[in-house]
XYZ file of C-alpha atoms in Angstrom:
701
model
C -7.831 6.126 -34.295
C -7.593 9.763 -34.965
C -4.519 11.898 -34.077
C -6.869 14.433 -32.904
C -7.933 12.125 -30.223
C -11.501 10.539 -29.376
C -14.266 12.435 -30.183
C -17.043 10.453 -30.031
C -18.832 7.627 -27.611
C -17.417 4.527 -29.656
C -14.095 5.968 -29.587
C -14.346 6.813 -25.862
C -15.653 3.329 -25.213
C -12.135 2.322 -26.539
C -10.029 4.786 -24.410
C -8.206 4.303 -21.044
C -6.559 6.681 -19.215
C -4.598 4.762 -16.473
C -1.306 5.270 -14.134
C 1.065 3.007 -12.671
C 1.501 3.389 -8.951
C 3.425 1.839 -6.069
C 5.977 1.881 -3.346
C 9.471 2.532 -4.446
C 11.373 -0.531 -6.045
C 8.120 -2.508 -6.724
C 8.739 -2.402 -10.225
C 6.774 0.556 -11.856
C 8.644 1.790 -14.253
C 9.928 -1.988 -15.376
C 6.229 -2.735 -15.914
C 5.583 0.323 -17.784
C 8.383 -0.551 -20.245
C 6.983 -3.872 -20.817
C 3.770 -2.596 -21.411
C 5.161 -0.193 -24.183
C 7.096 -3.138 -25.824
C 4.427 -5.564 -26.042
C 2.109 -3.080 -27.483
C 4.585 -2.154 -30.217
C 5.269 1.497 -28.616
C 8.910 0.744 -28.208
C 10.911 -1.656 -30.141
C 13.413 -2.408 -27.462
C 12.728 -2.571 -23.748
C 14.552 -0.367 -21.656
C 15.978 -1.497 -18.143
C 15.825 0.613 -14.929
C 19.424 -0.637 -13.622
C 20.827 -0.111 -17.510
C 19.396 3.882 -17.194
C 17.662 3.316 -20.649
C 14.261 3.261 -19.937
C 11.755 5.287 -21.984
C 9.512 6.569 -19.087
C 12.109 7.293 -16.508
C 14.030 10.062 -19.267
C 15.681 12.763 -16.741
C 19.332 12.483 -16.347
C 19.029 11.796 -12.407
C 16.227 9.155 -12.767
C 18.707 7.239 -14.809
C 21.467 7.870 -12.641
C 19.807 7.017 -9.616
C 17.514 4.441 -10.762
C 14.284 5.874 -9.356
C 11.445 7.838 -11.045
C 11.293 11.522 -9.983
C 8.849 13.020 -12.280
C 5.607 11.610 -13.702
C 5.829 10.518 -17.318
C 3.071 10.204 -19.654
C 2.671 8.251 -22.968
C 0.143 6.694 -25.442
C -0.102 3.212 -27.136
C -2.837 0.680 -28.415
C -3.732 -2.497 -27.075
C -6.032 -4.576 -28.966
C -7.541 -1.531 -30.734
C -7.794 0.192 -27.390
C -6.103 3.433 -26.608
C -4.358 3.701 -23.464
C -2.952 7.125 -22.046
C -0.233 5.842 -19.256
C 1.039 7.626 -16.588
C 4.218 6.358 -14.867
C 4.541 7.917 -11.266
C 7.280 8.368 -8.686
C 7.086 5.733 -5.681
C 9.635 7.899 -3.536
C 7.888 9.826 -0.745
C 9.595 12.980 -1.511
C 7.803 13.091 -4.952
C 4.179 12.455 -3.813
C 2.902 15.435 -5.389
C 3.581 13.575 -8.674
C 1.426 10.840 -7.833
C -1.395 13.249 -6.284
C -1.666 15.253 -9.650
C -1.901 12.219 -11.868
C -4.064 10.644 -9.791
C -6.456 13.605 -9.916
C -6.743 13.463 -13.628
C -6.889 9.510 -14.319
C -9.780 7.351 -14.916
C -7.951 4.095 -13.315
C -4.909 2.470 -12.017
C -2.525 -0.562 -11.605
C -1.024 -0.609 -8.271
C 1.855 -2.565 -8.285
C 3.195 -4.700 -5.087
C 6.372 -6.469 -4.507
C 5.350 -9.858 -3.882
C 7.903 -10.573 -0.823
C 6.904 -7.274 0.796
C 3.461 -6.873 0.238
C 1.916 -3.439 1.034
C 4.619 -1.439 2.225
C 4.266 2.518 3.486
C 4.493 4.248 0.339
C 1.712 1.709 -1.066
C -0.862 2.657 1.600
C 0.061 6.231 0.924
C -0.830 5.931 -2.891
C -3.769 3.783 -2.000
C -5.185 6.811 0.288
C -4.581 8.950 -2.573
C -6.625 7.191 -4.847
C -9.406 6.587 -2.611
C -9.471 10.299 -2.645
C -10.112 10.605 -5.950
C -12.132 7.465 -6.232
C -9.988 5.996 -8.908
C -10.806 2.349 -9.606
C -7.488 0.038 -9.338
C -6.278 -3.393 -10.461
C -3.388 -4.864 -8.664
C -0.360 -6.322 -9.735
C 1.561 -8.481 -7.563
C 4.972 -8.258 -8.968
C 8.294 -9.809 -8.755
C 7.136 -13.342 -8.351
C 10.343 -14.740 -9.326
C 11.880 -13.207 -6.204
C 13.144 -14.984 -3.362
C 10.633 -14.727 -0.448
C 7.659 -13.984 -3.339
C 4.504 -15.152 -1.464
C 1.463 -14.235 -3.695
C -1.186 -15.211 -1.013
C 0.581 -12.860 1.831
C 0.503 -9.925 -0.585
C -2.966 -10.351 -1.299
C -3.969 -10.605 2.286
C -1.898 -7.617 3.021
C -4.125 -5.736 0.524
C -6.929 -6.837 2.492
C -5.710 -6.226 6.061
C -3.711 -2.993 5.585
C -5.541 -1.341 3.253
C -8.958 -2.139 4.204
C -9.785 -3.229 0.728
C -11.317 -6.280 -1.465
C -8.819 -7.945 -3.508
C -10.154 -10.352 -5.702
C -7.437 -12.499 -7.505
C -8.082 -13.156 -10.931
C -4.946 -15.098 -11.576
C -2.565 -17.435 -9.338
C 0.808 -17.975 -10.128
C 2.309 -21.049 -11.510
C 5.449 -21.697 -9.515
C 7.251 -19.438 -7.470
C 10.704 -17.725 -6.816
C 13.154 -19.330 -9.448
C 10.165 -21.671 -10.665
C 7.710 -19.178 -11.435
C 7.048 -19.756 -15.285
C 3.271 -18.598 -15.549
C -0.110 -17.814 -14.395
C -3.331 -19.471 -14.232
C -6.435 -17.383 -15.110
C -9.335 -18.650 -12.732
C -11.934 -17.288 -14.758
C -10.630 -18.481 -18.258
C -9.257 -21.470 -16.259
C -6.326 -21.423 -18.738
C -2.339 -21.496 -17.761
C -0.443 -18.745 -19.412
C 3.193 -20.090 -19.629
C 6.287 -18.052 -20.979
C 9.514 -19.511 -22.248
C 12.502 -18.336 -20.164
C 14.785 -17.350 -23.009
C 16.062 -13.961 -23.224
C 15.595 -14.269 -27.232
C 12.005 -14.050 -26.755
C 11.866 -11.187 -24.448
C 8.274 -12.721 -23.386
C 6.539 -11.314 -26.098
C 5.014 -14.848 -26.913
C 3.273 -17.418 -24.621
C 1.557 -20.443 -24.543
C -1.969 -20.792 -23.537
C -2.772 -24.074 -22.174
C -5.326 -25.757 -19.923
C -4.715 -26.482 -16.246
C -2.411 -29.564 -15.989
C -4.127 -32.554 -14.123
C -2.161 -32.488 -10.928
C -3.031 -28.962 -10.069
C -6.673 -28.848 -11.303
C -8.830 -29.657 -8.095
C -6.261 -26.935 -6.313
C -6.858 -24.366 -8.683
C -10.831 -25.182 -9.025
C -11.050 -24.588 -5.274
C -9.662 -21.127 -5.689
C -11.893 -20.592 -8.525
C -14.812 -21.347 -6.438
C -13.889 -19.119 -3.742
C -13.263 -16.256 -6.277
C -16.768 -16.731 -7.791
C -18.139 -16.526 -4.276
C -16.865 -12.960 -3.723
C -17.873 -11.834 -6.949
C -21.292 -12.933 -6.923
C -21.770 -11.574 -3.128
C -21.353 -7.967 -4.646
C -24.164 -8.858 -7.389
C -27.376 -9.556 -6.107
C -28.772 -10.866 -9.716
C -25.760 -13.202 -10.029
C -26.044 -14.289 -5.980
C -29.543 -15.532 -6.994
C -28.520 -17.490 -9.881
C -25.426 -18.969 -7.927
C -27.727 -19.922 -4.848
C -30.012 -21.715 -7.213
C -27.383 -23.939 -8.765
C -27.549 -22.154 -11.902
C -24.198 -21.745 -14.241
C -22.839 -18.344 -14.559
C -20.750 -17.610 -17.804
C -17.538 -16.044 -18.133
C -18.952 -12.711 -19.730
C -21.329 -12.456 -16.754
C -18.504 -12.766 -14.259
C -16.257 -10.730 -15.897
C -19.290 -7.761 -16.585
C -20.027 -8.205 -12.688
C -16.516 -7.854 -11.393
C -16.035 -4.775 -13.921
C -18.993 -3.251 -12.363
C -17.743 -3.840 -8.800
C -14.424 -2.694 -9.866
C -15.823 0.511 -11.020
C -17.869 1.105 -7.759
C -14.559 0.490 -5.737
C -16.058 -2.678 -4.142
C -13.482 -4.949 -5.841
C -10.013 -4.842 -6.753
C -9.160 -7.485 -9.348
C -5.675 -9.059 -8.508
C -2.947 -9.903 -11.235
C 0.397 -11.553 -11.035
C 3.476 -11.566 -12.845
C 7.526 -10.754 -13.265
C 7.960 -7.865 -15.252
C 11.873 -8.252 -14.861
C 11.546 -11.763 -16.149
C 8.808 -10.727 -19.078
C 6.236 -12.720 -17.469
C 2.507 -11.474 -16.930
C 2.277 -8.244 -18.443
C 0.118 -9.156 -21.632
C -2.752 -10.705 -19.193
C -2.286 -7.502 -17.135
C -2.704 -5.491 -20.266
C -5.919 -7.378 -20.910
C -7.029 -6.662 -17.390
C -6.906 -3.005 -17.992
C -9.410 -3.408 -20.896
C -11.678 -5.646 -18.808
C -12.020 -3.678 -15.852
C -10.792 -0.326 -15.625
C -12.945 2.587 -16.909
C -13.461 4.101 -20.414
C -13.804 8.092 -19.846
C -17.573 7.316 -20.029
C -17.670 5.146 -17.112
C -16.133 7.614 -14.666
C -18.478 9.836 -12.412
C -19.761 12.800 -13.606
C -17.037 15.559 -13.345
C -18.612 18.955 -11.319
C -17.385 22.223 -11.871
C -18.591 25.704 -10.346
C -19.858 28.789 -12.388
C -17.337 31.678 -11.815
C -20.591 34.116 -12.239
C -23.543 32.257 -10.286
C -21.293 29.905 -8.046
C -23.654 27.269 -9.062
C -22.320 23.629 -9.716
C -22.097 22.775 -13.533
C -22.070 19.133 -14.750
C -19.038 18.472 -17.302
C -20.296 15.885 -19.610
C -17.479 13.924 -21.966
C -18.917 15.449 -25.054
C -16.764 17.078 -27.696
C -19.684 19.432 -28.795
C -19.970 21.303 -25.643
C -17.654 24.490 -24.778
C -14.315 23.266 -23.827
C -13.218 22.622 -20.071
C -9.858 20.875 -18.783
C -7.315 20.831 -15.989
C -3.789 21.878 -16.250
C -2.370 18.985 -13.948
C 1.356 19.358 -14.587
C 3.787 22.040 -15.764
C 6.987 21.085 -17.443
C 9.867 23.343 -18.236
C 10.861 22.864 -22.017
C 14.255 24.049 -23.090
C 13.084 24.834 -26.490
C 9.280 25.700 -26.004
C 9.066 27.245 -22.552
C 6.421 26.034 -20.652
C 5.004 22.572 -21.217
C 1.159 22.470 -19.561
C -0.135 18.684 -19.565
C -3.918 18.987 -19.676
C -6.631 16.654 -19.204
C -10.004 17.298 -21.295
C -12.995 16.890 -19.389
C -15.607 18.632 -22.075
C -15.298 19.899 -25.292
C -12.479 20.141 -28.009
C -9.492 22.265 -27.687
C -7.931 23.505 -31.052
C -4.588 24.978 -31.901
C -5.191 28.746 -32.041
C -8.003 28.830 -29.532
C -8.129 31.387 -26.728
C -8.869 29.651 -23.324
C -9.812 31.388 -20.168
C -8.123 30.830 -16.482
C -11.066 31.520 -14.201
C -8.530 31.894 -11.316
C -6.559 34.517 -12.862
C -9.762 35.910 -14.990
C -7.333 36.078 -17.854
C -7.043 34.735 -21.413
C -4.447 32.576 -22.966
C -3.785 31.307 -26.755
C -2.991 27.754 -27.607
C -0.084 27.800 -29.715
C 0.673 24.000 -30.108
C -0.940 20.881 -29.172
C 1.215 17.504 -28.496
C 0.770 14.138 -27.601
C 3.394 13.342 -25.423
C 5.701 10.146 -25.272
C 7.783 10.627 -22.215
C 9.837 13.218 -23.349
C 9.429 12.982 -27.163
C 6.172 14.535 -28.747
C 3.722 14.055 -31.655
C 2.031 17.457 -32.941
C -1.736 17.463 -32.910
C -4.428 19.764 -34.223
C -7.010 19.372 -31.354
C -7.801 17.498 -28.019
C -11.203 16.302 -27.218
C -12.912 15.191 -23.873
C -11.726 12.242 -22.366
C -8.055 12.793 -23.607
C -4.764 13.805 -22.154
C -2.060 15.946 -23.955
C 0.346 18.822 -23.573
C -0.150 22.763 -24.488
C 2.569 24.923 -25.496
C 1.909 28.777 -25.137
C 0.475 28.963 -21.724
C 2.675 31.605 -19.682
C 0.287 32.328 -16.785
C -1.579 28.998 -15.908
C -0.054 26.672 -13.113
C -1.175 23.251 -11.660
C -4.345 22.703 -10.960
C -5.868 25.680 -12.898
C -8.906 25.025 -14.972
C -8.908 26.221 -18.626
C -12.179 26.881 -20.143
C -14.002 28.441 -23.033
C -15.408 32.176 -22.884
C -18.860 30.261 -23.740
C -18.715 28.396 -20.195
C -16.578 29.871 -17.422
C -16.220 27.159 -15.126
C -13.744 26.138 -12.048
C -12.893 22.556 -11.549
C -11.408 21.273 -8.382
C -7.900 22.281 -7.932
C -5.023 20.026 -6.764
C -3.790 20.572 -3.397
C 0.174 20.685 -2.850
C 1.370 19.032 0.316
C 3.078 21.253 2.645
C 6.998 21.269 2.548
C 8.465 19.602 5.581
C 12.559 20.865 4.833
C 14.421 23.815 3.983
C 17.743 25.077 3.054
C 19.393 28.090 2.609
C 20.779 28.507 -0.935
C 22.974 31.046 -2.574
C 24.849 31.593 -6.029
C 28.437 31.085 -5.935
C 28.796 33.917 -8.179
C 26.889 37.015 -6.755
C 26.291 37.974 -10.632
C 24.049 34.689 -10.610
C 21.843 35.971 -7.978
C 18.854 36.980 -10.477
C 19.520 33.990 -12.576
C 19.223 31.569 -9.726
C 15.995 33.268 -8.558
C 14.597 32.825 -11.956
C 15.614 29.334 -12.387
C 13.934 28.314 -8.827
C 10.898 30.129 -9.857
C 10.834 27.846 -12.957
C 11.217 24.961 -10.661
C 8.824 25.904 -8.223
C 5.876 26.766 -11.095
C 6.773 23.096 -12.523
C 6.636 21.531 -9.137
C 4.111 22.839 -6.603
C 5.713 20.950 -3.672
C 9.102 22.918 -3.795
C 8.668 26.621 -2.356
C 10.609 29.594 -2.833
C 11.103 32.099 0.174
C 12.960 35.289 1.145
C 13.920 35.097 5.288
C 12.634 38.729 6.077
C 15.034 39.016 8.863
C 18.346 38.110 6.834
C 17.316 38.619 3.298
C 18.536 35.109 2.440
C 16.939 32.534 -0.019
C 15.281 29.593 1.325
C 14.320 26.475 -0.697
C 11.568 24.289 0.751
C 10.890 20.616 0.065
C 9.523 17.379 1.011
C 12.688 15.479 1.776
C 16.820 15.402 1.659
C 16.311 13.849 -1.862
C 13.767 16.166 -3.312
C 16.031 19.124 -2.458
C 18.990 17.207 -3.518
C 17.606 16.719 -7.199
C 16.198 20.336 -7.344
C 19.798 21.592 -6.638
C 21.134 18.855 -9.069
C 18.925 20.334 -11.953
C 19.840 23.975 -10.967
C 23.338 22.868 -11.606
C 22.831 20.805 -14.831
C 19.824 22.452 -16.449
C 20.328 26.407 -15.896
C 24.592 26.242 -15.436
C 24.153 27.779 -11.878
C 26.436 26.561 -9.229
C 25.272 27.367 -5.462
C 26.397 27.112 -1.845
C 23.888 25.788 0.559
C 23.416 25.849 4.470
C 22.471 22.487 6.367
C 18.510 21.122 5.968
C 16.187 22.753 8.482
C 13.185 21.584 9.872
C 9.871 23.054 8.518
C 8.319 23.844 11.827
C 4.786 25.447 11.518
C 2.378 27.185 13.749
C -1.461 26.084 14.242
C -4.240 27.793 16.490
C -5.883 25.479 19.041
C -9.160 27.470 19.195
C -11.654 29.521 17.228
C -11.600 33.293 17.339
C -13.377 36.156 15.667
C -12.002 39.322 14.956
C -12.888 42.775 13.338
C -11.079 45.860 11.886
C -11.923 49.228 10.413
C -9.690 50.913 8.208
C -9.857 54.146 7.285
C -7.226 56.459 6.044
C -6.339 59.019 3.222
C -3.490 58.258 0.816
C -2.150 60.484 -1.563
C -5.385 62.586 -1.256
C -7.778 59.723 -1.757
C -10.051 58.436 1.055
C -9.696 54.771 1.917
C -12.258 52.700 3.875
C -13.456 49.191 4.871
C -14.633 47.036 7.784
C -14.056 43.132 7.710
C -15.613 40.732 10.085
C -13.990 37.703 10.195
C -13.845 34.072 12.047
C -10.554 31.967 12.180
C -11.123 28.047 13.251
C -8.949 25.137 13.285
C -9.194 22.518 10.515
C -7.063 19.148 9.729
C -3.210 20.517 9.046
C -2.903 18.732 5.938
C -5.695 21.035 4.370
C -3.582 24.089 4.689
C -5.413 27.279 4.610
C -8.901 27.447 3.709
C -11.041 30.551 2.929
C -14.523 31.062 2.959
C -16.939 34.313 2.520
C -20.481 34.487 3.324
C -20.687 37.963 1.991
C -22.569 37.964 -1.403
C -20.969 39.672 -4.221
C -22.740 43.079 -5.521
C -21.356 45.761 -7.929
C -19.787 47.422 -5.170
C -18.375 44.357 -3.521
C -16.666 42.687 -6.315
C -14.691 39.639 -7.015
C -11.446 41.699 -7.211
C -12.321 42.993 -3.870
C -12.992 39.783 -2.249
C -9.911 38.257 -3.652
C -7.996 41.195 -1.948
C -9.682 40.411 1.206
C -8.035 36.254 0.681
C -4.837 37.513 -0.455
C -4.687 39.596 2.929
C -5.477 36.549 4.959
C -3.003 34.174 3.189
C -0.236 36.797 3.511
C -0.750 37.196 6.980
C -0.915 33.437 7.666
C 2.878 33.467 6.388
C 3.790 34.830 10.103
C 2.576 33.417 13.027
C 2.490 35.190 16.642
C 4.717 31.967 18.621
C 7.414 32.006 16.328
C 7.082 34.156 13.338
C 6.557 30.985 11.209
C 4.009 30.135 8.777
C 0.572 28.856 9.726
C -1.513 25.664 8.662
C -4.685 24.262 9.316
C -6.780 27.298 9.182
C -10.012 28.186 8.141
C -10.979 31.822 7.898
C -14.593 32.956 6.999
C -15.594 36.191 6.144
C -18.812 36.956 8.063
C -19.437 40.764 7.078
C -18.196 43.733 5.824
C -18.704 47.688 5.724
C -17.866 49.778 2.630
C -18.101 53.345 1.542
C -18.681 53.799 -2.345
C -16.932 56.810 -2.282
C -13.523 55.571 -0.465
C -13.721 51.757 -2.053
C -10.553 50.229 -2.542
C -8.770 46.593 -3.050
C -6.176 48.197 -0.698
C -8.594 49.037 1.979
C -10.017 45.509 2.603
C -6.933 43.645 2.285
C -5.239 45.854 5.038
C -8.366 45.573 7.268
C -7.907 41.526 6.833
C -4.446 41.705 7.668
C -5.266 43.539 11.170
C -7.987 41.508 11.541
C -6.494 38.162 11.088
C -3.777 39.124 13.324
C -6.179 40.326 16.255
C -7.984 36.961 15.698
C -4.772 34.905 16.127
C -3.895 36.771 19.546
C -7.080 35.258 20.785
C -6.693 31.769 19.194
C -3.793 30.376 21.375
C -1.160 29.288 18.528
C 1.330 26.744 19.103
C 4.205 25.021 17.490
C 3.801 21.571 15.306
C 6.643 19.622 13.667
C 6.483 17.208 10.751
C 6.391 13.521 11.939
C 7.508 10.796 9.655
C 6.390 6.987 9.543
C 9.308 4.786 9.314
C 9.475 1.036 8.493
C 12.724 -0.923 9.107
C 13.545 -4.281 7.706
C 15.847 -5.613 10.289
C 17.411 -8.989 11.061
C 16.181 -10.415 14.506
C 19.443 -10.284 16.163
C 19.933 -6.383 15.630
C 16.364 -5.530 16.523
C 17.092 -4.581 20.140
C 19.447 -1.875 18.709
C 17.568 -0.360 16.305
C 14.643 -0.108 18.697
C 16.625 1.554 21.271
C 18.089 4.162 18.609
C 14.470 5.061 17.579
C 13.353 5.438 21.152
C 16.552 8.102 21.353
C 15.276 9.853 18.719
C 12.126 10.628 20.120
C 10.181 7.918 18.218
C 6.991 5.912 18.974
C 7.133 2.316 18.049
C 4.060 1.104 16.629
C 4.518 -2.299 16.149
C 7.350 -5.382 15.555
C 6.091 -8.031 13.376
C 8.361 -11.211 11.983
C 8.148 -11.184 8.231
C 10.288 -14.174 7.163
C 13.569 -15.849 7.229
C 14.213 -13.948 10.450
C 13.834 -10.674 9.211
C 11.525 -8.373 11.809
C 9.655 -5.295 10.652
C 9.417 -2.519 13.050
C 6.994 0.244 12.437
C 7.647 3.925 14.117
C 6.611 7.487 13.977
C 10.004 10.001 14.600
C 10.316 13.641 14.178
C 11.925 14.701 11.024
C 14.302 16.539 12.933
C 15.909 12.931 14.264
C 16.010 11.645 11.060
C 18.839 13.656 9.147
C 21.710 10.778 8.384
C 19.390 7.908 9.671
C 20.470 6.057 6.713
C 23.876 6.051 7.641
C 23.166 4.806 11.418
C 20.741 2.146 10.531
C 23.302 0.583 8.585
C 25.977 1.030 11.188
C 23.495 -0.640 13.560
C 22.882 -3.673 11.811
C 26.249 -4.021 10.048
C 24.516 -3.031 6.635
C 21.726 -5.774 6.558
C 18.789 -3.334 7.587
C 16.745 -1.440 5.185
C 14.419 1.248 5.764
C 11.490 3.427 3.881
C 10.080 6.595 5.482
C 6.909 8.818 4.457
C 5.765 12.229 5.755
C 2.517 11.101 8.410
C 1.733 14.128 9.949
C 2.369 17.278 11.765
C 2.110 17.134 15.690
C 2.408 19.500 18.281
C 6.133 19.921 19.763
C 6.469 18.426 23.189
C 6.820 21.183 25.584
C 9.838 19.646 27.186
C 11.783 20.722 24.060
C 10.049 23.718 22.938
C 12.360 26.105 24.498
C 15.440 23.966 22.680
C 13.649 24.561 19.078
C 12.621 27.896 19.506
C 16.224 28.496 20.391
C 17.562 26.941 17.375
C 15.190 28.950 15.364
C 16.565 32.208 16.644
C 13.217 33.240 18.647
């Protein structure tokens, strides 16, 4: 395969862009390491617990044994080229999963065989649904005590409202897990339990006689699930006809691509079992770039939709989905190419900024290692050196076809803290470093408190902020003092409102005039801020002036009227305008918008909202009462208490973030160290009026 990347239908057919995603500790990185080893990409298996994995290359990842940033690599499996991205499982780094799924064609969802679907599994699944990403499932850790393949499959069906179709079942479980049975091929794959073999070889034999009838029963059920989704095969099946292996696989592949089915595999990545058949499943059931739905962009000039075909002969169009700070080259921009071909030395247009940037180098990445290439073609993923302005979610395109793709939305940060350098001489250096981290990680925000002048660092959780501060110290050599973490409360509107404002003023001898009429209305909080214009562009009302209107809205939304906090969940629509050619200016329109928005807010009945987290506690039955009482004391809401296995109960609850600081220590104390928990951001919810005054007082309002 050419180092330049795929540029023909044949090469694209033999390509896969996939991600590995799951709940924390389900075994994503371990699975990725085995994939690299068995494909020949790595000559040694890295282990998370040893801190020597390829994909978890950051110091913080190796020290903590968790994935923090998504890592990309490429490998060859049976003449197929696979671009692989390993994503984090911890809720604090969900932006990494979001932007990876935005550009991937398929994904492998990994589940812990003893736990089935866990909280972050649900989040990842929803993200994949949003981006219409076909998936196959791996029930991992089949060697673990309490491993239950069929429970895990059932949890995918019930908790994710999905249609899992097992193409494999385990041969043995827990310490007796030795292989997998392929229900379609009717073969048993057996791995030798020897550390010297490292799972790179396995035996393929027939189904043992004592298991044959049970396996046949499982196979019949699987075939029924496959043909239910295929009218042509269903007719053959009901008429008693024979179905070939090729027909069954082709039908299941088609249903997988349509998100109607999710093939399920099993194995133990840590014990080196089941990974090779999983890779075969990636080839058999996940899409090539040619299989994915047509990508549409919006013309910058006409606002009409434009179809972006996977064709290297068309003008280039790609999406920047990740920025990384490189100590040697500056910004490293990861790009998914959707159409055309990008070459070293090319100049690309950024429609959001209406600016051009030059491609200095193109790279194929293997985690933090790189290989220089000369071009990047449609359907491929690579990295660019030389882009100084472009950020996450920006479209990069040719001047011959200026088009904007759907961007990547960043989640709203839920926690903040004050940061200041230990040495006052490092103030500018600290700000510059934090700005680099902010550009790299869109879920990290940097702001200055307008009242105190203090620098505020916002993030998705305590761990997220801890990692950012650690990087500040290690990578940029800046020591800082910090305040206590604070909850990021937000303001929302409760009803729609209209307002207009006329701005007319003479500044420095020049006249400035504008009038704007706008409407604000409530939308889902997780959508942040949205802007829409009902006013057509003209030679006078230009794109630049429209941008000034949008900037006025977004800047004004940084300060609410209830407590001076940023607003979320607002759609602002520009209804009409008035202008004078002799007094036309961006300043006038921006200022008029800001005043109009403030007027609308007064009538929109603002209220305070707080971040609520979904918490799941695994707790021995004897300690459940104490844990539940503690949750209630934290203003928590118990959703369910379910018996799991071996005397363990699973408590699902919703708790305000304000009451979760230090929860890890408290829950260990309540259970004598025997309970474990996971949590993820759930939603913003209205603050209870009974505690509103208390919160406003804590904010100094």
